[in-house]
Amino acid sequence: MCGIVGIVDKDHPVSPIIHEALQRLEYRGYDSAGIATIYQNAIFMKKDKGKIKEIHEKLDLDKLPGTTGIGHTRWATHGLPSRINAHPHVDCTNKIAVVHNGIIENFLDLREELGKRHTFVSETDTEIIPHLIEEIITKTKCDLRTATKRALQKIRGNYALVIIYVKEPHKLVVARNGSPLVIGIGEKVDYCASDIPALLPFTRKVVLLNDGEMATIQCDEISIETINGAVAVEPKIFDVPWTPEMAQKGGYPHFMLKEIHEQPHALNGTLMIRPEIIDQIAKVLNDSEKVYITAAGTSNHAGLAGKYMLSKLSALRSQAITSSEFQESTVNLIDDGTTILAISQSGETADTLNAVKFAKSNGARIVSITNVMGSTISRLSDLTLYTQAGPEIGVAATKTFIVQLASLALISLQLADIIGKLNGSEIEQFREELLQTPRIIEKTIKKQESLIRDIAYEHANKQNFLFLGRGISTATAMEGSLKLKEVAYIHSEAYPAGESKHGAIALIEPGFPVVFVTPPDETHEKIIGNIMEMKAREATIMSIADEQDYEIQKLSDKTIGIPQTPTPFSPITYVIPLQLFAYYAATKRGYDPDKPRNLAKSVTVL
Ligand code: F6R
C-alpha cells in the first residue's frame, strides 16, 4: 500500500533522505513515486510511474532543493498508475503539496463542488485535499494547521496525510485516520513516515499518532491535537527496539531468503516472551463463552493452526474466520461473553481491524497477536502479545508466521495448565519440545535447502500445484500454496487431503504435482490413503515428512525430511521447506520474491 514520508530539517536538504526513506518503503508495494520540497517560496516536485530506481535515473530525486519536503510511493486505487496520478498533489496555485495513504470516500461530491472553482489534473481522490485547503486559506486567511483541520472535518474516509505549504516553509502538518503514520524525532530534524523501518537509519525515537489526531511538526516542536475538537494531546516518545541492520538484507540476495533463515532467532525470541501476558490471555480465553480467531492471509493460516492447537491441547472451542468475512459470519453472534483473538503481523490490515472494530462495538473483548509495537490493532485490544520477529520486509510473510504459531502454542499450553487438561509433567515436556523447534528449523535448512532448491528448479515450469494436508497440516498446506502463488505466480490450491477426492482429484493427470504435508500424527494413516489415490492417477508426489518416515519416502517421488517435531507444533517446522520451495521457484522463474506484483505488505484498504 502507499508509503509516505515527510522531513523538516533545520539546515540540510531533505530530498536525498526522503529518497532513501522511500526506498525503505518499497516493500509495501507501489507503482509510482514522487517527492516535493519547498525552496524560496515555491514547490519543487519530481514524480513518475515506475520503480524508484528508474524514476531516480530519469529525474535525479536527490536534486530537489529545500530543507522541508514530502515523498510518496503510490499503490493505485483511484486512477491508473501514471505520472499525473502519482503523488504529491498540489493546489491550483502550486503552493500546497500533499501526500496521502488511504481512500477519501466522499471525494466525488467534494470534487464536483470544488471542480466549479478549481482545476483538477489527476483522477485521484487525494487531489481534492490541496484544493480544499487552498480554498479555506484563501477565504479565511488562516494558517495551514487550521485550514487542514477544517478540511479534514469535511472529509470522510481513511487517511494518513502529510501537507506542506510554501508560506509556512518549516512545517509539516500530518493527520491520521485509519492508515498508519509515525513521527520520528531527530536532532534539529523531525520526520514522519508510514512505518518505523523507513526511519530506522535516522532515528529510533518515535511518537505514534492515534486515529483522529493531527500534528504540526517543526524541527524542535511537535504539537498534537484531535481533528474533531480543540483537544491537545501530549506526545509520548517511545524508543524502538529494532536496529537499522535488522531492516537490511545482510548479505542475502533477497529479504525473503534472509527472513526464512532468521526464523530460528525469531522463534527463540518469541518463545522467551513474558509469561504474564501469555497467562493473562489464556485466562481471558478461559473466561469466555465464545472465542473467534480472526486474521487475513498468512496470519489467517496461523489462526487456523491455532484453532487446532487450542482444541487439541486445551479443549478450547474456537472458530477461525478470515477477517474479510468476519462481520457477515458473526452477525447476531457477538456479545460481551465473546473474545476475539485477532492476529496480524503489521497490526494495520484493514480487514482485520474492521472485524475487530465490529466485534468491539458489540461488546467483545479483544486479544491480539502482532509484530509491530503501537500498531492500530494493539490500540484496539484489551491485551496484546508482541511477537519478537524483528521487522519483516519481504512482502511474503515467513518469520512472522512461525512466531504467530509459537505464540498460539504457548497460549494453548498455558490454558491447558489452567484448566488441568494436561498435568504438570506433560506441560513441561511440551514446553521443552517447543523450545527445540528453533534447532529443528536450523537443522532442516542446513540439511535440506539445496535439495529443496533442486526440486523447486525442476518443477518451476509447472502451471498448477495441489497442496494437501489433514488436521493441523491443512493450515501448513494452505500456507505453502499461498507462498507459491504469491511469489512464483504459479496457480496452486490447498485442500484438506480428505476433501480432495470430492473434486480436486478431477484435475489430476500424469505428472501433476501434489505436495503432501504428512507429519507422523494421528492423521498419518489416512493421508497415506490420499497419497495412494493421487499415485493411482500418476500424480508426481512430493512430501514433507518426518526424516525417519520410510513409508512416506517409498510412496513419494521426492521427500523432504524434517527432524522429529512434537505433533501439535508441526506447522512451525513443516512450513520451512514450503517457504524455501516458493522462494526458489520464484527466483528460477526470474521474479523478485520481495516485491510480488499487485501485492502490498500491509493491506490498509478493505
Ligand atoms: C502473505 C502475506 C499476506 C498477509 C496478510 C495479512 O505472505 O503476507 O497474506 O499475511 O495481508 O497481513 P497482516 O498479518 O499484517 O495482517
mmCIF file with all atom_site columns, N, CA, C and O and ligand atoms in Angstrom, residues 296-299 344-346 349 395-397 482-483 486 603, ligand 1:
data_model
loop_
_atom_site.group_PDB
_atom_site.id
_atom_site.type_symbol
_atom_site.label_atom_id
_atom_site.label_alt_id
_atom_site.label_comp_id
_atom_site.label_asym_id
_atom_site.label_entity_id
_atom_site.label_seq_id
_atom_site.pdbx_PDB_ins_code
_atom_site.Cartn_x
_atom_site.Cartn_y
_atom_site.Cartn_z
_atom_site.occupancy
_atom_site.B_iso_or_equiv
_atom_site.pdbx_formal_charge
_atom_site.auth_seq_id
_atom_site.auth_comp_id
_atom_site.auth_asym_id
_atom_site.auth_atom_id
_atom_site.pdbx_PDB_model_num
ATOM   1  N N  . ALA A 1 296 ? -6.060 -12.328 8.389  1.00 0.00 ? 296 ALA A N  1
ATOM   2  C CA . ALA A 1 296 ? -6.080 -12.396 6.923  1.00 0.00 ? 296 ALA A CA 1
ATOM   3  C C  . ALA A 1 296 ? -4.814 -13.079 6.412  1.00 0.00 ? 296 ALA A C  1
ATOM   4  O O  . ALA A 1 296 ? -3.773 -13.036 7.074  1.00 0.00 ? 296 ALA A O  1
ATOM   5  N N  . GLY A 1 297 ? -4.908 -13.686 5.240  1.00 0.00 ? 297 GLY A N  1
ATOM   6  C CA . GLY A 1 297 ? -3.735 -14.236 4.542  1.00 0.00 ? 297 GLY A CA 1
ATOM   7  C C  . GLY A 1 297 ? -2.967 -15.232 5.393  1.00 0.00 ? 297 GLY A C  1
ATOM   8  O O  . GLY A 1 297 ? -3.539 -16.153 6.000  1.00 0.00 ? 297 GLY A O  1
ATOM   9  N N  . THR A 1 298 ? -1.659 -15.027 5.454  1.00 0.00 ? 298 THR A N  1
ATOM   10 C CA . THR A 1 298 ? -0.803 -15.933 6.219  1.00 0.00 ? 298 THR A CA 1
ATOM   11 C C  . THR A 1 298 ? -1.200 -15.967 7.688  1.00 0.00 ? 298 THR A C  1
ATOM   12 O O  . THR A 1 298 ? -1.233 -17.035 8.317  1.00 0.00 ? 298 THR A O  1
ATOM   13 N N  . SER A 1 299 ? -1.537 -14.815 8.240  1.00 0.00 ? 299 SER A N  1
ATOM   14 C CA . SER A 1 299 ? -1.936 -14.784 9.657  1.00 0.00 ? 299 SER A CA 1
ATOM   15 C C  . SER A 1 299 ? -3.197 -15.619 9.864  1.00 0.00 ? 299 SER A C  1
ATOM   16 O O  . SER A 1 299 ? -3.400 -16.220 10.924 1.00 0.00 ? 299 SER A O  1
ATOM   17 N N  . SER A 1 344 ? -2.304 -10.327 13.424 1.00 0.00 ? 344 SER A N  1
ATOM   18 C CA . SER A 1 344 ? -1.875 -9.506  12.288 1.00 0.00 ? 344 SER A CA 1
ATOM   19 C C  . SER A 1 344 ? -0.429 -9.112  12.490 1.00 0.00 ? 344 SER A C  1
ATOM   20 O O  . SER A 1 344 ? -0.118 -8.440  13.483 1.00 0.00 ? 344 SER A O  1
ATOM   21 N N  . GLN A 1 345 ? 0.457  -9.525  11.573 1.00 0.00 ? 345 GLN A N  1
ATOM   22 C CA . GLN A 1 345 ? 1.861  -9.158  11.792 1.00 0.00 ? 345 GLN A CA 1
ATOM   23 C C  . GLN A 1 345 ? 2.021  -7.645  11.811 1.00 0.00 ? 345 GLN A C  1
ATOM   24 O O  . GLN A 1 345 ? 2.696  -7.095  12.650 1.00 0.00 ? 345 GLN A O  1
ATOM   25 N N  . SER A 1 346 ? 1.371  -6.951  10.883 1.00 0.00 ? 346 SER A N  1
ATOM   26 C CA . SER A 1 346 ? 1.538  -5.496  10.787 1.00 0.00 ? 346 SER A CA 1
ATOM   27 C C  . SER A 1 346 ? 0.684  -4.757  11.811 1.00 0.00 ? 346 SER A C  1
ATOM   28 O O  . SER A 1 346 ? 1.008  -3.643  12.210 1.00 0.00 ? 346 SER A O  1
ATOM   29 N N  . THR A 1 349 ? -3.815 -4.285  9.042  1.00 0.00 ? 349 THR A N  1
ATOM   30 C CA . THR A 1 349 ? -4.630 -4.819  7.952  1.00 0.00 ? 349 THR A CA 1
ATOM   31 C C  . THR A 1 349 ? -6.093 -4.381  8.115  1.00 0.00 ? 349 THR A C  1
ATOM   32 O O  . THR A 1 349 ? -6.729 -4.679  9.136  1.00 0.00 ? 349 THR A O  1
ATOM   33 N N  . VAL A 1 395 ? 7.626  -8.989  1.247  1.00 0.00 ? 395 VAL A N  1
ATOM   34 C CA . VAL A 1 395 ? 6.153  -8.898  1.253  1.00 0.00 ? 395 VAL A CA 1
ATOM   35 C C  . VAL A 1 395 ? 5.542  -10.212 1.724  1.00 0.00 ? 395 VAL A C  1
ATOM   36 O O  . VAL A 1 395 ? 4.556  -10.227 2.455  1.00 0.00 ? 395 VAL A O  1
ATOM   37 N N  . ALA A 1 396 ? 6.146  -11.327 1.325  1.00 0.00 ? 396 ALA A N  1
ATOM   38 C CA . ALA A 1 396 ? 5.606  -12.618 1.755  1.00 0.00 ? 396 ALA A CA 1
ATOM   39 C C  . ALA A 1 396 ? 5.963  -12.853 3.225  1.00 0.00 ? 396 ALA A C  1
ATOM   40 O O  . ALA A 1 396 ? 7.134  -12.818 3.603  1.00 0.00 ? 396 ALA A O  1
ATOM   41 N N  . ALA A 1 397 ? 4.954  -13.089 4.020  1.00 0.00 ? 397 ALA A N  1
ATOM   42 C CA . ALA A 1 397 ? 5.201  -13.331 5.445  1.00 0.00 ? 397 ALA A CA 1
ATOM   43 C C  . ALA A 1 397 ? 5.859  -14.692 5.625  1.00 0.00 ? 397 ALA A C  1
ATOM   44 O O  . ALA A 1 397 ? 5.393  -15.684 5.078  1.00 0.00 ? 397 ALA A O  1
ATOM   45 N N  . LEU A 1 482 ? -0.201 -20.677 -0.654 1.00 0.00 ? 482 LEU A N  1
ATOM   46 C CA . LEU A 1 482 ? -0.233 -19.202 -0.753 1.00 0.00 ? 482 LEU A CA 1
ATOM   47 C C  . LEU A 1 482 ? 1.149  -18.659 -1.114 1.00 0.00 ? 482 LEU A C  1
ATOM   48 O O  . LEU A 1 482 ? 1.287  -17.784 -1.985 1.00 0.00 ? 482 LEU A O  1
ATOM   49 N N  . LYS A 1 483 ? 2.179  -19.199 -0.479 1.00 0.00 ? 483 LYS A N  1
ATOM   50 C CA . LYS A 1 483 ? 3.534  -18.702 -0.755 1.00 0.00 ? 483 LYS A CA 1
ATOM   51 C C  . LYS A 1 483 ? 3.872  -18.904 -2.235 1.00 0.00 ? 483 LYS A C  1
ATOM   52 O O  . LYS A 1 483 ? 4.420  -18.019 -2.881 1.00 0.00 ? 483 LYS A O  1
ATOM   53 N N  . GLU A 1 486 ? 1.916  -16.437 -4.462 1.00 0.00 ? 486 GLU A N  1
ATOM   54 C CA . GLU A 1 486 ? 2.195  -15.007 -4.372 1.00 0.00 ? 486 GLU A CA 1
ATOM   55 C C  . GLU A 1 486 ? 3.589  -14.637 -4.850 1.00 0.00 ? 486 GLU A C  1
ATOM   56 O O  . GLU A 1 486 ? 3.755  -13.554 -5.399 1.00 0.00 ? 486 GLU A O  1
ATOM   57 N N  . VAL A 1 603 ? -2.012 -4.345  3.953  1.00 0.00 ? 603 VAL A N  1
ATOM   58 C CA . VAL A 1 603 ? -3.158 -4.015  3.091  1.00 0.00 ? 603 VAL A CA 1
ATOM   59 C C  . VAL A 1 603 ? -4.149 -3.164  3.888  1.00 0.00 ? 603 VAL A C  1
ATOM   60 O O  . VAL A 1 603 ? -4.939 -3.683  4.674  1.00 0.00 ? 603 VAL A O  1
HETATM 61 C C1 . F6R B 2 .   ? 1.211  -13.470 2.622  1.00 0.00 ? 1   F6R B C1 1
HETATM 62 C C2 . F6R B 2 .   ? 1.015  -12.202 3.290  1.00 0.00 ? 1   F6R B C2 1
HETATM 63 C C3 . F6R B 2 .   ? -0.376 -11.685 3.428  1.00 0.00 ? 1   F6R B C3 1
HETATM 64 C C4 . F6R B 2 .   ? -0.598 -11.222 4.867  1.00 0.00 ? 1   F6R B C4 1
HETATM 65 C C5 . F6R B 2 .   ? -1.978 -10.580 5.019  1.00 0.00 ? 1   F6R B C5 1
HETATM 66 C C6 . F6R B 2 .   ? -2.241 -10.164 6.455  1.00 0.00 ? 1   F6R B C6 1
HETATM 67 O O1 . F6R B 2 .   ? 2.555  -13.807 2.564  1.00 0.00 ? 1   F6R B O1 1
HETATM 68 O O2 . F6R B 2 .   ? 1.939  -11.600 3.733  1.00 0.00 ? 1   F6R B O2 1
HETATM 69 O O3 . F6R B 2 .   ? -1.304 -12.645 3.072  1.00 0.00 ? 1   F6R B O3 1
HETATM 70 O O4 . F6R B 2 .   ? -0.457 -12.323 5.704  1.00 0.00 ? 1   F6R B O4 1
HETATM 71 O O5 . F6R B 2 .   ? -2.067 -9.455  4.198  1.00 0.00 ? 1   F6R B O5 1
HETATM 72 O O6 . F6R B 2 .   ? -1.284 -9.287  6.935  1.00 0.00 ? 1   F6R B O6 1
HETATM 73 P P1 . F6R B 2 .   ? -1.110 -8.995  8.466  1.00 0.00 ? 1   F6R B P1 1
HETATM 74 O O7 . F6R B 2 .   ? -0.605 -10.221 9.111  1.00 0.00 ? 1   F6R B O7 1
HETATM 75 O O8 . F6R B 2 .   ? -0.162 -7.852  8.535  1.00 0.00 ? 1   F6R B O8 1
HETATM 76 O O9 . F6R B 2 .   ? -2.467 -8.638  8.995  1.00 0.00 ? 1   F6R B O9 1
#
